[in-house]
mmCIF file of C-alpha atoms and ligand atoms in Angstrom:
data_model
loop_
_atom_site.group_PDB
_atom_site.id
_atom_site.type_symbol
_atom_site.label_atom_id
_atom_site.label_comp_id
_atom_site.label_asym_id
_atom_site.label_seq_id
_atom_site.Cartn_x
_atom_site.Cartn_y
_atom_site.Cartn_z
ATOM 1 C CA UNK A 1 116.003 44.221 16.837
ATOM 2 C CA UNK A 2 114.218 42.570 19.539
ATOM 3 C CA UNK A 3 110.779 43.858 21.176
ATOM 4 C CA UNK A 4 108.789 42.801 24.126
ATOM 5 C CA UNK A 5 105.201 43.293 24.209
ATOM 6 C CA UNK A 6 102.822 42.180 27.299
ATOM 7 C CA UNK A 7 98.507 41.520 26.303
ATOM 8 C CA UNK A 8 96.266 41.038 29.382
ATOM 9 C CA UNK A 9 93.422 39.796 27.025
ATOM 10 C CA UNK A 10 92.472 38.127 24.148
ATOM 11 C CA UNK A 11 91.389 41.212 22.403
ATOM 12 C CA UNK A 12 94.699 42.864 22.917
ATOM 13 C CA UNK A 13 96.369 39.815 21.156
ATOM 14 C CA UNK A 14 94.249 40.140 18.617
ATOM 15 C CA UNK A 15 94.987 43.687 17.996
ATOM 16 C CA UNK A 16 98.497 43.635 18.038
ATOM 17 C CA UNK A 17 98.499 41.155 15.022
ATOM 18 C CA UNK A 18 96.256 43.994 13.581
ATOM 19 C CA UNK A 19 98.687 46.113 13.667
ATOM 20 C CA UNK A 20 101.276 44.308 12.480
ATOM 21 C CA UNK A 21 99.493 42.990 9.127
ATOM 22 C CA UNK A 22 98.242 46.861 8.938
ATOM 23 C CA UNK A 23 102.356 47.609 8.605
ATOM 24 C CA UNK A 24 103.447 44.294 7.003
ATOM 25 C CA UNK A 25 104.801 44.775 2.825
ATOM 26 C CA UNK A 26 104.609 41.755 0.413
ATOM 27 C CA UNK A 27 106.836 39.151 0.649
ATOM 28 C CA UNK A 28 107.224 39.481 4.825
ATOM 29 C CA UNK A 29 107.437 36.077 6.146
ATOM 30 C CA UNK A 30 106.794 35.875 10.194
ATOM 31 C CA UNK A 31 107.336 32.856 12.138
ATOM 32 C CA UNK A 32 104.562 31.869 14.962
ATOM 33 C CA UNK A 33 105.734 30.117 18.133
ATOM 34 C CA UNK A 34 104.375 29.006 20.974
ATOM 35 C CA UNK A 35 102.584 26.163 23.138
ATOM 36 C CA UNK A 36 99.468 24.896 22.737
ATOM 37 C CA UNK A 37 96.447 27.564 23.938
ATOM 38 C CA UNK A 38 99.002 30.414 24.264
ATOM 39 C CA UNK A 39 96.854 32.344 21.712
ATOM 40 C CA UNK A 40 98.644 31.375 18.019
ATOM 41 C CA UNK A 41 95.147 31.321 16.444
ATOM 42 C CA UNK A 42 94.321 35.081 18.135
ATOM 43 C CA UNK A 43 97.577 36.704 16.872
ATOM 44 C CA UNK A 44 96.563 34.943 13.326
ATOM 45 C CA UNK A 45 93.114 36.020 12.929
ATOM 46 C CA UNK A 46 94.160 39.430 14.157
ATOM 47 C CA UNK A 47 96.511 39.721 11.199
ATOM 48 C CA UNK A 48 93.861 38.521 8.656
ATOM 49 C CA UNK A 49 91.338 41.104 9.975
ATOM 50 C CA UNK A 50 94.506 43.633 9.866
ATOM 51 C CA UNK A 51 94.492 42.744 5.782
ATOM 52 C CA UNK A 52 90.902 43.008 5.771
ATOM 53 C CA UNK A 53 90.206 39.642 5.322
ATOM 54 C CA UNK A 54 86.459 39.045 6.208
ATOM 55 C CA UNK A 55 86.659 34.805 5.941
ATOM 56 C CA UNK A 56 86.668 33.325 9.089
ATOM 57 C CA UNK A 57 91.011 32.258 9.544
ATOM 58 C CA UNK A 58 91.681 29.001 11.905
ATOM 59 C CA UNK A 59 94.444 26.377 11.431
ATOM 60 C CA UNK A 60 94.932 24.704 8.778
ATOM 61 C CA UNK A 61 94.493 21.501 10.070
ATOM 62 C CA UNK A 62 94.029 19.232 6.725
ATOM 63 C CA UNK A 63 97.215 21.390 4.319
ATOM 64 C CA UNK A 64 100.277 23.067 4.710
ATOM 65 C CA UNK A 65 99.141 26.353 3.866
ATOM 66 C CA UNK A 66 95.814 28.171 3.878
ATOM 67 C CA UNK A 67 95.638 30.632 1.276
ATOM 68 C CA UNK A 68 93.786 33.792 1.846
ATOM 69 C CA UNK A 69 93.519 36.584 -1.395
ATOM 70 C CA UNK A 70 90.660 38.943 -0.690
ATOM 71 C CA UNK A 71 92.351 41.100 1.776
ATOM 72 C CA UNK A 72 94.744 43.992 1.080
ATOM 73 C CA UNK A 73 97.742 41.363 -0.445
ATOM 74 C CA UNK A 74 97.613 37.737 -0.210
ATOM 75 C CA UNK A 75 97.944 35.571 3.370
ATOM 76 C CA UNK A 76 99.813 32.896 3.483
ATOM 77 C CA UNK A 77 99.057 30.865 6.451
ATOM 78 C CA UNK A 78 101.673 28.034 7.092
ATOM 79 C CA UNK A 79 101.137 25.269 9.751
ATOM 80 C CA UNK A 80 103.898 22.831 9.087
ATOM 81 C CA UNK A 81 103.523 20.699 12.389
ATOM 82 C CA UNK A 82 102.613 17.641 10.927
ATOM 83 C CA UNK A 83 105.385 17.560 7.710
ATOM 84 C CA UNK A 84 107.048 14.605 7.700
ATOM 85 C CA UNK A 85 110.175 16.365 5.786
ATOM 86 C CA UNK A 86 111.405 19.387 4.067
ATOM 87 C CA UNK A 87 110.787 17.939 0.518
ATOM 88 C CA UNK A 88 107.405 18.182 1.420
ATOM 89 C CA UNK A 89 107.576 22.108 1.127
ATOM 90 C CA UNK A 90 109.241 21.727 -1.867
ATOM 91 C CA UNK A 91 106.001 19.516 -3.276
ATOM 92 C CA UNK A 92 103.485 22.661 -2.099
ATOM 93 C CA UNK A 93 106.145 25.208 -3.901
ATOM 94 C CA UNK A 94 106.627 27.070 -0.832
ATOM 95 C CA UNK A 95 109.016 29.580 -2.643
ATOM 96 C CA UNK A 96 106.207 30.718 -4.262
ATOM 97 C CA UNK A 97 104.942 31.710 -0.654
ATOM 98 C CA UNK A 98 107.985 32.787 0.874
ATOM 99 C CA UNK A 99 109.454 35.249 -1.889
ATOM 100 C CA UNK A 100 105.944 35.955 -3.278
ATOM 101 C CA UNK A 101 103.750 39.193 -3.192
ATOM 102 C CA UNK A 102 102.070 38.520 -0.054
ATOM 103 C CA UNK A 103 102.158 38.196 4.010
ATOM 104 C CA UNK A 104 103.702 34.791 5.212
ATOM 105 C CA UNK A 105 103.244 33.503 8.736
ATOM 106 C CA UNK A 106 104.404 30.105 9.687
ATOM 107 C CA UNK A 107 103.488 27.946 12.713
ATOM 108 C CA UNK A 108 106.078 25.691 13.820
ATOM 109 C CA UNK A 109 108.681 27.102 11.917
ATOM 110 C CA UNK A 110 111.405 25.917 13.684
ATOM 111 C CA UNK A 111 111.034 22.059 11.714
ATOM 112 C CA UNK A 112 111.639 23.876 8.808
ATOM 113 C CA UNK A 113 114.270 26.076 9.770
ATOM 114 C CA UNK A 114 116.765 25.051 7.186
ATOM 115 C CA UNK A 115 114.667 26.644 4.185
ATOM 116 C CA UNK A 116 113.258 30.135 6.048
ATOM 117 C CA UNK A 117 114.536 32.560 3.882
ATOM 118 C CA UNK A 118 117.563 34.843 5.323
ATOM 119 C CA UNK A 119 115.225 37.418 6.845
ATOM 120 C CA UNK A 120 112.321 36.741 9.066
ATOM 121 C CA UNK A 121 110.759 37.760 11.871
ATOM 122 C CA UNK A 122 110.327 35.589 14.615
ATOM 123 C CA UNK A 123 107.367 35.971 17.164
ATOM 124 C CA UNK A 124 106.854 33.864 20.414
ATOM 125 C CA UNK A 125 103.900 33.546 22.775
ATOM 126 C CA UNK A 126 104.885 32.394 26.345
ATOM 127 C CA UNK A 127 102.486 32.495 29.296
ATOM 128 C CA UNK A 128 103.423 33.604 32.977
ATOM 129 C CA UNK A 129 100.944 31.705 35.240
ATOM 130 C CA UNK A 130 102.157 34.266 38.005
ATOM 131 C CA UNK A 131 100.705 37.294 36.114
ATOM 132 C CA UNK A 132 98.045 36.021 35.318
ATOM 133 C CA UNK A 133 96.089 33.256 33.554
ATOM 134 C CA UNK A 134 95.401 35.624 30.687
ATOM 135 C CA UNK A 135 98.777 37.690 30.562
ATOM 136 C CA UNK A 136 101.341 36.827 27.557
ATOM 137 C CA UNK A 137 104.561 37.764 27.053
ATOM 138 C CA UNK A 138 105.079 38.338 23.192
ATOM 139 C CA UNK A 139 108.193 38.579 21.762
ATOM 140 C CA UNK A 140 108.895 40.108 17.635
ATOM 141 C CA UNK A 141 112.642 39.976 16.790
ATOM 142 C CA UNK A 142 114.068 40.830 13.530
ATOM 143 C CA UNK A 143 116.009 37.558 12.479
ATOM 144 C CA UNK A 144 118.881 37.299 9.607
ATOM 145 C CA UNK A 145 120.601 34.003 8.699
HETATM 146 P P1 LIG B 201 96.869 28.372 20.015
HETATM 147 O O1 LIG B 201 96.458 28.663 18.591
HETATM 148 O O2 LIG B 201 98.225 28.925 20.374
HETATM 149 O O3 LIG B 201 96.772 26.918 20.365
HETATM 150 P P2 LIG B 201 94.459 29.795 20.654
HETATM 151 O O4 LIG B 201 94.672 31.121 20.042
HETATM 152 O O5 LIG B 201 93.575 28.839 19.903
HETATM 153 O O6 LIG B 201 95.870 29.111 20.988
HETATM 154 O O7 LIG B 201 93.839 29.934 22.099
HETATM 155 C C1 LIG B 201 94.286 30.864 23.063
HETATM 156 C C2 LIG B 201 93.331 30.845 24.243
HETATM 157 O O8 LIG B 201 93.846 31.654 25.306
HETATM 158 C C3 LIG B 201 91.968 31.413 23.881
HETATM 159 O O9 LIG B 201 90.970 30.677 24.547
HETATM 160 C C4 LIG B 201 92.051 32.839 24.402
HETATM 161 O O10 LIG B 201 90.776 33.359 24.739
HETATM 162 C C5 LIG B 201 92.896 32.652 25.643
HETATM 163 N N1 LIG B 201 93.638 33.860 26.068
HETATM 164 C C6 LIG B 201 93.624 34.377 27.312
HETATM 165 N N2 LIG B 201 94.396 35.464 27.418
HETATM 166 C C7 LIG B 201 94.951 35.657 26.200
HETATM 167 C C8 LIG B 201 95.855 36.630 25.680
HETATM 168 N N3 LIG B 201 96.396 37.620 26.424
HETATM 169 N N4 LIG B 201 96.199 36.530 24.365
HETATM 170 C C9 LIG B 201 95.694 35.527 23.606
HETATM 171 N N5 LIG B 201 94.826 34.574 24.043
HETATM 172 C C10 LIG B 201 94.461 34.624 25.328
HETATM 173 MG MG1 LIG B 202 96.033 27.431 16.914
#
């Protein structure tokens, strides 16, 4: 299943990722993608206030994965940009993360595409400079191996 969903603002981002951490069950893993400045970090800290996380969320620049727990289940915040290779997920036990108890989003999913587990779901960010500098086209599609 495939869904297309247009924001005109910041704020609407922000409360779409709401929403969908307000629906999410442990052990749902969603992929993040998108260019730089498309509004990643919005849609993220949107789903931690959507779990009622109160810390301040931003990317975790310095690890793999940001773990939040004080919210309504665990967030797992993935940015795997900078792995060097897959084995490194193995060294962070990412299995833990993926088929755990909690909400999994991953950044940059596609360089670890080989070890997403078989159902996902997938969001992209794309801008459309003719609608608007602050329009974004956001796309959530159900994905199965
Ligand atoms: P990323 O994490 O993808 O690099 P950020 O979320 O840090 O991007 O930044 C997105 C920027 O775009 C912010 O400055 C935000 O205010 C701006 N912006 C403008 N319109 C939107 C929109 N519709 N949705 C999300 N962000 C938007
Ligand atoms: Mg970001």
């Amino acid at each position: 299943m495939k869904k297309i969903i247009e924001t005109f603002s910041p704020e609407e981002t922000f409360r779409l990722g709401e929403e969908l951490a307000k629906n999410a069950v442990p052990g749902q893993v969603y992929t993040l993608i998108g260019d730089l400045g498309v509004g990643k970090t919005v849609l993220t800290q949107g789903m931690a206030a959507g779990l009622d996380i109160d810390e301040p969320v931003n990317s975790p620049t310095f690890t793999i994965v940001q773990v939040y727990e004080e919210g309504r289940m665990p967030f797992y915040h993935f940015d795997v940009y900078r792995i060097g290779d897959v084995e490194e997920m193995d060294e962070i036990g990412y299995e833990d993360y993926f088929y755990g108890e909690g909400l999994c989003l991953i950044e940059w999913a596609n360089l670890i595409e080989e070890i997403l587990p078989d159902n996902y779901t997938e969001i992209t960010i794309r801008k459309d400079l003719q609608k608007g500098l602050d329009y974004r086209e956001i796309t959530i599609e159900e994905m199965t191996k």
